PDB file of C-alpha atoms in Angstrom:
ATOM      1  CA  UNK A   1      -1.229  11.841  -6.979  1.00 43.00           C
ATOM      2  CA  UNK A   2      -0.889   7.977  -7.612  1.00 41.00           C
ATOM      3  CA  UNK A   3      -0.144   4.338  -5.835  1.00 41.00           C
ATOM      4  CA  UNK A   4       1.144   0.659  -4.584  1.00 42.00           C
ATOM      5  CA  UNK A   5       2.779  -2.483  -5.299  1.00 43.00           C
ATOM      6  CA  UNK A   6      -0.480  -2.972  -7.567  1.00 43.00           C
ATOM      7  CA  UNK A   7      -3.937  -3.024  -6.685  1.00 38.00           C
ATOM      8  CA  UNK A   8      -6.605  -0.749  -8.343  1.00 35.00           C
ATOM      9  CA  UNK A   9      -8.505  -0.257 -11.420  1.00 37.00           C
ATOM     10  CA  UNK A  10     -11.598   1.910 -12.889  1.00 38.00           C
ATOM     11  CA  UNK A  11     -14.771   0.938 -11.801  1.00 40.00           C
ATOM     12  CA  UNK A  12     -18.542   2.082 -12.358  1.00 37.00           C
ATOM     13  CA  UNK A  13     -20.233   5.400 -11.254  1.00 37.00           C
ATOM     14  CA  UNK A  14     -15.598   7.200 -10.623  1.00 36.00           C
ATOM     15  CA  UNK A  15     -15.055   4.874  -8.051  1.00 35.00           C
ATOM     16  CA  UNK A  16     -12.321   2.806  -9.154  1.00 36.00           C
ATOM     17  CA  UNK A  17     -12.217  -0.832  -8.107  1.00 34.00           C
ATOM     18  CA  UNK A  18      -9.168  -2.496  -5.663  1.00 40.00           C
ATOM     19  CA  UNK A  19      -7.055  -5.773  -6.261  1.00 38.00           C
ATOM     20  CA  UNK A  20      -9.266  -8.398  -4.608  1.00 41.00           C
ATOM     21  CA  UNK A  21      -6.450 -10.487  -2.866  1.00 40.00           C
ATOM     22  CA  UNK A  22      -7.908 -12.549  -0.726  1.00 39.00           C
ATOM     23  CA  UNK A  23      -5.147 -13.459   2.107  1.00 39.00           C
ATOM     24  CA  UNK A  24      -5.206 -13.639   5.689  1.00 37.00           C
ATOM     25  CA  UNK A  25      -7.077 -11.432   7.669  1.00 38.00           C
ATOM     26  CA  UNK A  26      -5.505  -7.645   7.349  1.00 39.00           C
ATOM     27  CA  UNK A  27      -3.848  -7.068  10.104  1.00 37.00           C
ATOM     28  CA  UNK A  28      -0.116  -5.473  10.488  1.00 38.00           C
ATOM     29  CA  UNK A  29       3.043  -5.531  13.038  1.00 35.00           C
ATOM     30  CA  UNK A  30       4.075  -1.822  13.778  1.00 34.00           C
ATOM     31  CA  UNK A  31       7.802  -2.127  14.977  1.00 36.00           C
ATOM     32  CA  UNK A  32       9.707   1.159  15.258  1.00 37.00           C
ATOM     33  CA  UNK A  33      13.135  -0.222  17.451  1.00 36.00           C
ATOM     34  CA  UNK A  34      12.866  -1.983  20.470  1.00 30.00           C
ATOM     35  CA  UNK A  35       9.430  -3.675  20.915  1.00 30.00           C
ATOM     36  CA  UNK A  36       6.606  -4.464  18.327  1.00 32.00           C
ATOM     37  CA  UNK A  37       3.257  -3.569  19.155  1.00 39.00           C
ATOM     38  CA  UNK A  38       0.575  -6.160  18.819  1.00 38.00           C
ATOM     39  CA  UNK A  39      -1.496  -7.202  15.530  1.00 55.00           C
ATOM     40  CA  UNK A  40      -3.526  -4.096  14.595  1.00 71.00           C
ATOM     41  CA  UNK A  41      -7.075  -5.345  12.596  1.00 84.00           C
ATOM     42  CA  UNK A  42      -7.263  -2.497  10.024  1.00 85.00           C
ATOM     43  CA  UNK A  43     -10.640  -3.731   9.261  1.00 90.00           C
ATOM     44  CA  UNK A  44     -12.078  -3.200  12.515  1.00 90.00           C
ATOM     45  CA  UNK A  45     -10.562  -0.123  12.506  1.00 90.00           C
ATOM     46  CA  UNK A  46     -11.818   1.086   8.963  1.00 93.00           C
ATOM     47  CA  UNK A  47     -15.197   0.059  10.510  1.00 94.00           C
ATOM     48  CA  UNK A  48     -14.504   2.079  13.884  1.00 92.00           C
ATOM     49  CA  UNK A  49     -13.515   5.348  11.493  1.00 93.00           C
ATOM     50  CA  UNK A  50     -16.691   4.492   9.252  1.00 94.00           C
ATOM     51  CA  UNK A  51     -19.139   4.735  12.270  1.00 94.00           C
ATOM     52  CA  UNK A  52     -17.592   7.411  14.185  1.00 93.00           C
ATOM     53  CA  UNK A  53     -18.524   9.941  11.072  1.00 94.00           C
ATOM     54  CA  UNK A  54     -21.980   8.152  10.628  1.00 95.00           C
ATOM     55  CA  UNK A  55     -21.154   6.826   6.828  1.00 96.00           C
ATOM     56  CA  UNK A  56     -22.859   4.326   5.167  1.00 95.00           C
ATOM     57  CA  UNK A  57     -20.521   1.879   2.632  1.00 95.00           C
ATOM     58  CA  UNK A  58     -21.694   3.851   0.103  1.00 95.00           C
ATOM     59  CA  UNK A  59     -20.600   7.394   1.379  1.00 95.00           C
ATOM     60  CA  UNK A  60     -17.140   5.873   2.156  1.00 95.00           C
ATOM     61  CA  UNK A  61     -16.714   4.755  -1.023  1.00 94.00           C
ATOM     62  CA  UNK A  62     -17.499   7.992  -2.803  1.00 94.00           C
ATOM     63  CA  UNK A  63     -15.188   9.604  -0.175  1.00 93.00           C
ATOM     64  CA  UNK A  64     -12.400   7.196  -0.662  1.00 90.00           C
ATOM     65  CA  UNK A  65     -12.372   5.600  -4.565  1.00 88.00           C
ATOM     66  CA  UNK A  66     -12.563   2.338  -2.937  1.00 89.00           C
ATOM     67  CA  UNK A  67     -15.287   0.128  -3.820  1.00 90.00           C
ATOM     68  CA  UNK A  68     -18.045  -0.646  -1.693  1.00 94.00           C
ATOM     69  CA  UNK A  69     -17.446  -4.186  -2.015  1.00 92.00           C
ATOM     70  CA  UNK A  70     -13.977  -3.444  -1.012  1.00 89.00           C
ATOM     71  CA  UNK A  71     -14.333  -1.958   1.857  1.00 94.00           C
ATOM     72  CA  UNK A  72     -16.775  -4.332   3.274  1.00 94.00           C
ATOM     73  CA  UNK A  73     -14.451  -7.363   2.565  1.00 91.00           C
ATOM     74  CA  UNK A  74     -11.649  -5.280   4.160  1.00 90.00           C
ATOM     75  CA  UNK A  75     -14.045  -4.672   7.456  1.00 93.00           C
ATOM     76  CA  UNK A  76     -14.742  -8.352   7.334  1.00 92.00           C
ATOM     77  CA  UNK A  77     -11.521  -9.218   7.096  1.00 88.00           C
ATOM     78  CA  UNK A  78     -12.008 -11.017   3.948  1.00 87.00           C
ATOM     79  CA  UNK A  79      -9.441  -8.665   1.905  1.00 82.00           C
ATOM     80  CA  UNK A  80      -6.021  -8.051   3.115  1.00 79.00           C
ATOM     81  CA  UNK A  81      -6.097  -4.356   1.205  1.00 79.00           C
ATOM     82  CA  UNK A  82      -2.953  -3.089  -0.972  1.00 77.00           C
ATOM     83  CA  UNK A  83      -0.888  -0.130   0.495  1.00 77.00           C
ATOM     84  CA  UNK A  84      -2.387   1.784  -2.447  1.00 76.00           C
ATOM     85  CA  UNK A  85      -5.670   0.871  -0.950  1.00 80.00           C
ATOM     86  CA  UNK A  86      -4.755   1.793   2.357  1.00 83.00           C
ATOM     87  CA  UNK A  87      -3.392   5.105   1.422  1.00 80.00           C
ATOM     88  CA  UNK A  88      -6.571   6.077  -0.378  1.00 84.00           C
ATOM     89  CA  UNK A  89      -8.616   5.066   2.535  1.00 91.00           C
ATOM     90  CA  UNK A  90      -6.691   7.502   4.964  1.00 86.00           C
ATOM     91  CA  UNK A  91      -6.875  10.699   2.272  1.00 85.00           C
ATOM     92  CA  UNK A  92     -11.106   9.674   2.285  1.00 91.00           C
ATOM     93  CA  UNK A  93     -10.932   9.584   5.761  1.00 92.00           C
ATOM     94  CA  UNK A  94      -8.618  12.729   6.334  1.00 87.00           C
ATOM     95  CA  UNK A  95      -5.883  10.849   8.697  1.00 85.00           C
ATOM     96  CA  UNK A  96      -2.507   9.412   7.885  1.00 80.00           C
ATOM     97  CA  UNK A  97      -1.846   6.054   6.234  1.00 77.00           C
ATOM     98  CA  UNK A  98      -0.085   5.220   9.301  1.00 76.00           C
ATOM     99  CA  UNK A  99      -3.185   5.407  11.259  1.00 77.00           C
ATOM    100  CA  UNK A 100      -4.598   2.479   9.758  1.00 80.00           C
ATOM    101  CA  UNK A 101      -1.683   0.012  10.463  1.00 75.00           C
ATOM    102  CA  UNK A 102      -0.894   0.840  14.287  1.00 68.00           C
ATOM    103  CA  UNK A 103      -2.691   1.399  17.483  1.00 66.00           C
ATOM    104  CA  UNK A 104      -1.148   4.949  17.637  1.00 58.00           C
ATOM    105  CA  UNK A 105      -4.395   7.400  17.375  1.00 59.00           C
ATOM    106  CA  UNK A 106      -3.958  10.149  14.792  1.00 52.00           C
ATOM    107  CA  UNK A 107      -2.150  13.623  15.053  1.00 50.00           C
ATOM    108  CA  UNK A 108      -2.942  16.803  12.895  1.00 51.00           C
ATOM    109  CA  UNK A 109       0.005  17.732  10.701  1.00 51.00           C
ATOM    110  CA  UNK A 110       2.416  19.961  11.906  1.00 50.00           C
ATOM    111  CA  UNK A 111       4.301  22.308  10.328  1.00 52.00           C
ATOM    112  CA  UNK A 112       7.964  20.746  11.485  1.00 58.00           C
ATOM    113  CA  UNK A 113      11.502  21.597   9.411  1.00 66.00           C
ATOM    114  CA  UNK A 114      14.575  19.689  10.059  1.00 74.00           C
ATOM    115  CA  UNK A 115      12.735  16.479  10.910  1.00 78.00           C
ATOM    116  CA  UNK A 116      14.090  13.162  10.625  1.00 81.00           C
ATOM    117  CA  UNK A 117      13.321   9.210  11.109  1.00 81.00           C
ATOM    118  CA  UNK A 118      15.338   6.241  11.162  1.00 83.00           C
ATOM    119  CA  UNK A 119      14.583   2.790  10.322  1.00 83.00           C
ATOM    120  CA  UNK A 120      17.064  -0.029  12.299  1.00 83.00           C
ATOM    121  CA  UNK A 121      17.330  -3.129  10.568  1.00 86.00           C
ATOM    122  CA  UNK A 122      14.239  -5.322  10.506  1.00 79.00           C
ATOM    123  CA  UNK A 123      12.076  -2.904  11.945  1.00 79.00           C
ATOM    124  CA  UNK A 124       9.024  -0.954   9.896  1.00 79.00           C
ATOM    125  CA  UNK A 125       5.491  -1.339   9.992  1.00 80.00           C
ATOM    126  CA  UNK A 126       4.668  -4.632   8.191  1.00 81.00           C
ATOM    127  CA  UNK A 127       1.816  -5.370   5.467  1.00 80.00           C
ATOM    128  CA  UNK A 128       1.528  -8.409   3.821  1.00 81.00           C
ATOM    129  CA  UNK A 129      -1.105  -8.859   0.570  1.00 79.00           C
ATOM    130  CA  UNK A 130      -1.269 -12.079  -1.837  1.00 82.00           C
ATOM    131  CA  UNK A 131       1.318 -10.285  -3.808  1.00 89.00           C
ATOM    132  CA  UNK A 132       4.001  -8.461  -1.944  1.00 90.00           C
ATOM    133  CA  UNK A 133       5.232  -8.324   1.970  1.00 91.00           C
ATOM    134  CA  UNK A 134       5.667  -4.898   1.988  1.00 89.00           C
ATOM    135  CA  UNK A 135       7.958  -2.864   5.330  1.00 89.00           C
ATOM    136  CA  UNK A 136       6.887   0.640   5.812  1.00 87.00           C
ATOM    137  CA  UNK A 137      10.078   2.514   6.661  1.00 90.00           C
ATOM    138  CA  UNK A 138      10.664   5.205   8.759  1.00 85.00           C
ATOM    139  CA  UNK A 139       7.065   4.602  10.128  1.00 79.00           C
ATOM    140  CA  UNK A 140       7.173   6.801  13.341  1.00 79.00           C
ATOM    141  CA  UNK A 141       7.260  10.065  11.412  1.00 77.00           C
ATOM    142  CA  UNK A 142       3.427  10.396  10.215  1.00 74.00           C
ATOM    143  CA  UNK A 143       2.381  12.798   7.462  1.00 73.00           C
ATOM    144  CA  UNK A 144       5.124  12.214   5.056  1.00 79.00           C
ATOM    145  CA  UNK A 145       5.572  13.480   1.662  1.00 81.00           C
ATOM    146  CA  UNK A 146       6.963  10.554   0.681  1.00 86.00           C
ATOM    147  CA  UNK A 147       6.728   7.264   1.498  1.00 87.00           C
ATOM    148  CA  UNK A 148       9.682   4.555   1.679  1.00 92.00           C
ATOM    149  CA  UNK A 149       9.074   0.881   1.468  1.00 92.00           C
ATOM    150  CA  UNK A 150      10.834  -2.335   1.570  1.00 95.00           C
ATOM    151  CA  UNK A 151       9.334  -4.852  -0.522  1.00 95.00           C
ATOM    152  CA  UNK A 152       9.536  -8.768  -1.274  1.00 96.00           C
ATOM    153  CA  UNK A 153       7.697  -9.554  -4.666  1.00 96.00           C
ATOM    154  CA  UNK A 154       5.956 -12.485  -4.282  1.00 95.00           C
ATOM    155  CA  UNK A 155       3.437 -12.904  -7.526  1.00 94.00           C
ATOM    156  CA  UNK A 156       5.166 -14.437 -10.679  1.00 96.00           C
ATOM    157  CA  UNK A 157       2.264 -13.773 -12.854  1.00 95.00           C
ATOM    158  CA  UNK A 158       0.710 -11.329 -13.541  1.00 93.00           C
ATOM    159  CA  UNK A 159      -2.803 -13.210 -13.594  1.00 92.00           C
ATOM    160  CA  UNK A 160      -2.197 -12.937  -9.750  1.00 90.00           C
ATOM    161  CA  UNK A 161      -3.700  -9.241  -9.579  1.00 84.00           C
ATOM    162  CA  UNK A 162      -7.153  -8.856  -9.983  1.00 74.00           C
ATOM    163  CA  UNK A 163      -6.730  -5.974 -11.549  1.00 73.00           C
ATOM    164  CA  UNK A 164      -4.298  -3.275 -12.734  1.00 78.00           C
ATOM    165  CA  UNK A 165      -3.312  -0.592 -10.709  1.00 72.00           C
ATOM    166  CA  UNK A 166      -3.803   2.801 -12.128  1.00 67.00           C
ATOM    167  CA  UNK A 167      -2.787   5.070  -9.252  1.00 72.00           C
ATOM    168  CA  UNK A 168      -2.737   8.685  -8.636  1.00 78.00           C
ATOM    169  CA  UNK A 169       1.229   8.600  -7.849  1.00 81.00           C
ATOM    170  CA  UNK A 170       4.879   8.892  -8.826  1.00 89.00           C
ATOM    171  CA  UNK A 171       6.490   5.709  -7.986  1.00 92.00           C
ATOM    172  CA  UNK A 172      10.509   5.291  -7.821  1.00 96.00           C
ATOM    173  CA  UNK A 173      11.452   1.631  -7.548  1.00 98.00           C
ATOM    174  CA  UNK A 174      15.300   0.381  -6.921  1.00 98.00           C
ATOM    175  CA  UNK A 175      16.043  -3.524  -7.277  1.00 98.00           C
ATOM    176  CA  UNK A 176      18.480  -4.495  -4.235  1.00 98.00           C
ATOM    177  CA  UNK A 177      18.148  -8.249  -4.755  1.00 97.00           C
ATOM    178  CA  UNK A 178      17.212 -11.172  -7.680  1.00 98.00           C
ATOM    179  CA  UNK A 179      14.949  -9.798 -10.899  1.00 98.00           C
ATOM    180  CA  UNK A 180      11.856  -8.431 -11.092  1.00 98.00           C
ATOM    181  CA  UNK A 181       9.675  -7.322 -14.466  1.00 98.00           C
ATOM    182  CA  UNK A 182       8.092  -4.279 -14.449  1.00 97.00           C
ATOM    183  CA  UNK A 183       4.485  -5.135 -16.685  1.00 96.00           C
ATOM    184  CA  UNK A 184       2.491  -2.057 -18.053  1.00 93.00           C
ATOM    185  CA  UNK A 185      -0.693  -1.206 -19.853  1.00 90.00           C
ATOM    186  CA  UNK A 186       1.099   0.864 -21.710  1.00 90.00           C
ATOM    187  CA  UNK A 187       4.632  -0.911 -22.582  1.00 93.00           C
ATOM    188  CA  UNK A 188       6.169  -3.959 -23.109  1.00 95.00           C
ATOM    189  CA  UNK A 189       7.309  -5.797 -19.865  1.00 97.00           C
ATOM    190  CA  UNK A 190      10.690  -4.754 -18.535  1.00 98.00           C
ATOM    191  CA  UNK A 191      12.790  -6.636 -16.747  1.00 98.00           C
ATOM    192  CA  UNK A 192      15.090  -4.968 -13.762  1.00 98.00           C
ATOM    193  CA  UNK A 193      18.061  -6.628 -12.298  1.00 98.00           C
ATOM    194  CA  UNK A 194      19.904  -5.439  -8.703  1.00 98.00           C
ATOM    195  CA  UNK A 195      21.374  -1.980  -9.325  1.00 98.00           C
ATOM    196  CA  UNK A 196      18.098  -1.274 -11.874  1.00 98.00           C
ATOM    197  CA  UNK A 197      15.891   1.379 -10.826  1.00 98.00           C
ATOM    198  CA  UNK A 198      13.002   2.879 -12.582  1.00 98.00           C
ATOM    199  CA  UNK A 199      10.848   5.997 -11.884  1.00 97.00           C
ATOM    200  CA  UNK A 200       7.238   6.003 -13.587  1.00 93.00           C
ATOM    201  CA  UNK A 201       3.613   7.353 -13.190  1.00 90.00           C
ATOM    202  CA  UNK A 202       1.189   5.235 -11.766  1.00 82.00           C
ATOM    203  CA  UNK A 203      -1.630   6.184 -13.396  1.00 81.00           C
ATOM    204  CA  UNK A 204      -1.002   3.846 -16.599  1.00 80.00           C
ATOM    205  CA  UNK A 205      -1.524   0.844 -14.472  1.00 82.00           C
ATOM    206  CA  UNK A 206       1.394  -1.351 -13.472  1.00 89.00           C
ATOM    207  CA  UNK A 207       1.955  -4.742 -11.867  1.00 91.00           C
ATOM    208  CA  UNK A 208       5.441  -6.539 -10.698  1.00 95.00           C
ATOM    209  CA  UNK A 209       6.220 -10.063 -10.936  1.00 97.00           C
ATOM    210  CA  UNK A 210       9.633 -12.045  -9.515  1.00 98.00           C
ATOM    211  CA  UNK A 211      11.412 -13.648 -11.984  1.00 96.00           C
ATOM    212  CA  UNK A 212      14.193 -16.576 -10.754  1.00 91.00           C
ATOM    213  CA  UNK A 213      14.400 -19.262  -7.815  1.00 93.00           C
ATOM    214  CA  UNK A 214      13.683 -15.830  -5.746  1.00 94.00           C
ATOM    215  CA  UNK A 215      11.602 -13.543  -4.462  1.00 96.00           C
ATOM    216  CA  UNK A 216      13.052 -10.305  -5.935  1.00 98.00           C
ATOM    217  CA  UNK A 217      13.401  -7.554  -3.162  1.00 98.00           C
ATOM    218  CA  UNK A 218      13.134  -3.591  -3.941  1.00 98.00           C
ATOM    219  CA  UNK A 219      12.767  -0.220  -2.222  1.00 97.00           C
ATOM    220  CA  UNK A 220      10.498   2.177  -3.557  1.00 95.00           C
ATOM    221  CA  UNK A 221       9.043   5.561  -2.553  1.00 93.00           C
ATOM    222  CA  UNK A 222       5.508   6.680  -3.425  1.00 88.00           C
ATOM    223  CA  UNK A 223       4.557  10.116  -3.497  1.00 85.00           C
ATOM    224  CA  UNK A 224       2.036  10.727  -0.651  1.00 73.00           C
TER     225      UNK A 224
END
């Protein structure tokens, strides 16, 4: 299915090219309660997973729909990569997105009913890009179907994204705080005020922007 608070686009030879936001170095804060565990380097661990199964760039790419290009800068730490980025990486690799942003090593899926997580007030697993600071909720429960995430929307243009993200997911976004426009390839831009909430399909490529002396906060859940 489709992804993230924006960050991919079509790109030569099916693999489709990411957002190049270049932030600080991509690294995330996993914090589940009591204690936080220390910065996790998703690049160095991209590179780690790339080695230990012997692929070149090139084979990762195909594997993952992530440039080349892309995932170098990520394993250089020269590209701070979108969630939707992140999540694509783990399906190519065959591990959970969670993997990628804590120091937890990766479980095979079990086959669990009744199962529930919480998330306690300012804890999640943080990841920051040049456009959105982005709190994974309920991150201690790996393999969802679902995935819930706090957001703070940063970029108030849209000439902040490098390109427009045309994920394979179903995206449901609720507005708990200040405005934020909802741009499409497709439509006109629509703006969303607190209480708003829309539900859409990534695949037509999407971008948010804050509008108003604030940072406009949301939760959404993308279909994993």
């Amino acid at each position: 299915m489709r992804r993230d608070c924006p960050g991919w686009n079509g790109g030569k030879n099916g693999v489709r090219m990411d957002s190049e936001v270049k932030t600080r170095p991509a690294a995330a804060h996993l914090d589940n309660g009591d204690a936080a565990d220390p910065s996790v380097n998703v690049g160095a661990k991209l590179y780690a997973l790339r080695k230990e199964r012997g692929w070149t760039l090139q084979e990762a790419a195909r594997a993952t729909t992530v440039s080349a290009s892309t995932l170098s800068k990520v394993e250089r730490n020269e590209l701070s990569p979108t969630i939707a980025t992140i999540q694509r990486i783990s399906r190519g690799f065959g591990i959970d997105l969670l993997s990628l942003l804590s120091e937890t090593e990766e479980t095979p899926a079990l086959a669990l009913s009744g199962c529930r997580s919480i998330s306690r007030a300012g804890s999640g697993s943080a990841h920051s890009t040049g456009t959105c600071d982005n709190t994974l909720l309920c991150a201690d429960l790996k393999h969802k179907r679902m995935v819930p995430i706090h957001t703070r929307v940063i970029a108030r243009s849209v000439d902040e994204y490098k390109a427009w993200p045309n994920n394979d997911a179903d995206i449901f976004v609720y507005v708990l705080k200040g405005t934020v426009v909802i741009h499409s390839q497709i439509y006109e831009p629509l703006t969303l005020n607190e209480g708003d909430s829309i539900y859409y399909d990534a695949s037509g490529g999407y971008v948010w922007t804050s509008e108003g002396p604030e940072p406009a906060e949301v939760i959404w859940v993308i279909s994993n």
